[in-house]
Amino acid sequence: MTSEELFYSKKPAFDRVDFDQASDYAEGYKAFLDIGKTEREAVTAMVNLARNAGFSPYQRGMALQPGDRIYRVNREKGIALAVIGQKSLAEGIRLTAAHLDAPRIDIRTVPLYEQENMAYFKTHYYGGIKKYQWTTIPLELRGTVCVCRDGKMVKLRISIGAAPDDPKFVITDLLPHLASKQMQEKMADGIKAENMNILIGTKPSDSEKGCKDKVKLAVMEYLNHKYGMTEADFLSAELSCVPAFDACDIGFDRTMVGAYGHDDRVCSYPAATALFALQDVPENTAVCLLVDKEEIGSEGVTGMQSRFFDTFMADLCRTQDVYPEICYENSICLSTDVCNAYDPNYADVSESRNDARMGCGFAIMKYSGSRGKSGTSDASAEVMARVRLILDGANVAWQTAQLGRVDQGGGGTVAMYLANRNIDTVDAGVPVLSMHAPFEVISKIDLYSAYLGIQAFYQA
Ligand code: MN
Ligand code: MN
């Protein structure tokens, strides 16, 4: 055998992937990113895509036939989609699991105040961010407010900043001329969370002479006029500031996409659209699960640790008189989440043989975690071989991945929560540059390879 046959090598996949097709596919993904900047919006966008692909909502007790295309939404923040296969659920499902939440700046429950004739929202950041990256960039306000009036709840969706004429919002930072002390701080301390206040207005209201917070009053008058809100309604609101820029191509060659929220919509989108694209009825039931709250530990009713998924699967299994435990035991899952792309500017935190590289394909990760593999499910040799054979059998460009050098840091995914349910699980996803920044970068080759790889997986 030659060295090429004997050695494993990671190389750009431009010779194996049709770049025009990858580019076309990325256009749909970019549109999805721009509409779905919060998990609720992403779920709404996903439901629309699913309906167009012939999926319908599944109610408990409905009979199921092979080929049925169904979905169930979890509290507007998560969704499970399935194509019922020819075989019994007792023979297991082909499951993908990704998350729709992304790091952002949440608005607090008593957010509004005025200082020196300027009105602000207090915030609380969501997920692991480098705080300095979120100052001095245009932000949009998106979310849901449940206004309580006369004993009734009125649910409002808010999106300000996305339309071309919309105003935007910002967290200010210090001018360099006066920042000599700030610049001596550690990067983690340069911007304090309590200073990450969103600037929202400066015009005083003239409707009440005695009121000492006239700018705050003007903001409340605006919100009351437009949405019927009083200040107490912030308590029953989920408002977030997200970056106000849309997804765009990066590079002279347009091989990359820059956007907010690639982590983990860059895996959610191919996991769902590969399911939509299934033409023939798969042998095993194919399920795509998109969850919330991954960035804060997968907790809560909409996170991966919730029983939503188990309840959905139990409902499906009941139609075939199958125990969900037996279905799980015979299932296999791709936990589709992003990994770090090797960045030559920060080479000392990566390990070049094992970390994923931009443009080298769908990234398969045996384990994530930190220190001595803490916080990972660490897939077995047998399961890794199974995934390799599926991808090679379908001629998918894939590569190995890990989360940086050992003891450099690390992180986890939803993989362990699925593996804990007795489902064989492998991490796989798309490499990302500047992960968790307001503007992250991915390769179209990797995105499209993920799509092709996941499609092969559903059909295997
Ligand atoms: Mn992620
Ligand atoms: Mn993340």
mmCIF file of C-alpha atoms in Angstrom, residues 29 97-99 101-103 261-270 294-295 335-341 356 362-365 367-368 401-404 411-414 427-437 440-443 446-447 450:
data_model
loop_
_atom_site.group_PDB
_atom_site.id
_atom_site.type_symbol
_atom_site.label_atom_id
_atom_site.label_comp_id
_atom_site.label_asym_id
_atom_site.label_seq_id
_atom_site.Cartn_x
_atom_site.Cartn_y
_atom_site.Cartn_z
ATOM 1 C CA TYR A 29 -29.247 28.593 5.610
ATOM 2 C CA ALA A 97 -29.851 16.336 18.295
ATOM 3 C CA ALA A 98 -28.820 19.975 17.952
ATOM 4 C CA HIS A 99 -29.614 23.204 19.794
ATOM 5 C CA ASP A 101 -30.262 28.769 21.516
ATOM 6 C CA ALA A 102 -27.150 30.933 21.142
ATOM 7 C CA PRO A 103 -25.188 33.301 23.401
ATOM 8 C CA GLY A 261 -25.646 32.224 15.943
ATOM 9 C CA HIS A 262 -23.894 29.567 13.814
ATOM 10 C CA ASP A 263 -23.544 27.697 17.129
ATOM 11 C CA ASP A 264 -25.682 25.694 16.766
ATOM 12 C CA ARG A 265 -28.028 26.644 13.954
ATOM 13 C CA VAL A 266 -25.297 25.536 11.538
ATOM 14 C CA CYS A 267 -26.038 21.968 12.709
ATOM 15 C CA SER A 268 -29.771 22.407 13.398
ATOM 16 C CA TYR A 269 -30.386 23.488 9.807
ATOM 17 C CA PRO A 270 -28.687 20.541 8.050
ATOM 18 C CA GLU A 294 -27.671 24.087 25.682
ATOM 19 C CA GLU A 295 -25.588 27.194 26.258
ATOM 20 C CA SER A 335 -25.193 14.879 18.629
ATOM 21 C CA THR A 336 -24.776 17.596 16.030
ATOM 22 C CA ASP A 337 -23.037 20.591 17.539
ATOM 23 C CA VAL A 338 -20.206 22.828 16.434
ATOM 24 C CA CYS A 339 -16.528 22.341 17.219
ATOM 25 C CA ASN A 340 -13.644 24.785 17.104
ATOM 26 C CA ALA A 341 -11.991 25.280 13.740
ATOM 27 C CA ALA A 356 -10.937 20.259 12.841
ATOM 28 C CA PHE A 362 -18.208 17.207 8.436
ATOM 29 C CA ALA A 363 -16.311 17.049 11.738
ATOM 30 C CA ILE A 364 -16.671 13.854 13.784
ATOM 31 C CA MET A 365 -15.671 14.086 17.444
ATOM 32 C CA TYR A 367 -15.333 12.987 22.760
ATOM 33 C CA SER A 368 -15.560 16.580 23.978
ATOM 34 C CA ALA A 401 -12.282 16.932 15.595
ATOM 35 C CA GLN A 402 -11.557 17.709 19.228
ATOM 36 C CA LEU A 403 -12.013 20.782 21.426
ATOM 37 C CA GLY A 404 -8.511 22.220 21.479
ATOM 38 C CA GLY A 411 -16.614 22.174 26.734
ATOM 39 C CA GLY A 412 -19.567 19.848 26.390
ATOM 40 C CA THR A 413 -22.589 19.189 24.188
ATOM 41 C CA VAL A 414 -25.947 17.459 24.608
ATOM 42 C CA ASP A 427 -20.592 14.122 18.444
ATOM 43 C CA ALA A 428 -20.474 15.527 14.932
ATOM 44 C CA GLY A 429 -20.791 19.015 13.527
ATOM 45 C CA VAL A 430 -19.420 21.986 11.692
ATOM 46 C CA PRO A 431 -16.132 23.704 12.659
ATOM 47 C CA VAL A 432 -16.529 27.367 13.662
ATOM 48 C CA LEU A 433 -14.068 30.271 13.854
ATOM 49 C CA SER A 434 -14.683 32.870 16.610
ATOM 50 C CA MET A 435 -17.250 30.592 18.303
ATOM 51 C CA HIS A 436 -19.656 32.435 20.668
ATOM 52 C CA ALA A 437 -18.650 35.818 19.238
ATOM 53 C CA GLU A 440 -18.943 33.665 13.841
ATOM 54 C CA VAL A 441 -17.515 32.119 10.658
ATOM 55 C CA ILE A 442 -18.099 28.712 9.054
ATOM 56 C CA SER A 443 -17.172 27.073 5.732
ATOM 57 C CA ASP A 446 -18.374 21.932 5.930
ATOM 58 C CA LEU A 447 -22.035 22.989 6.162
ATOM 59 C CA ALA A 450 -22.789 18.010 7.295
#
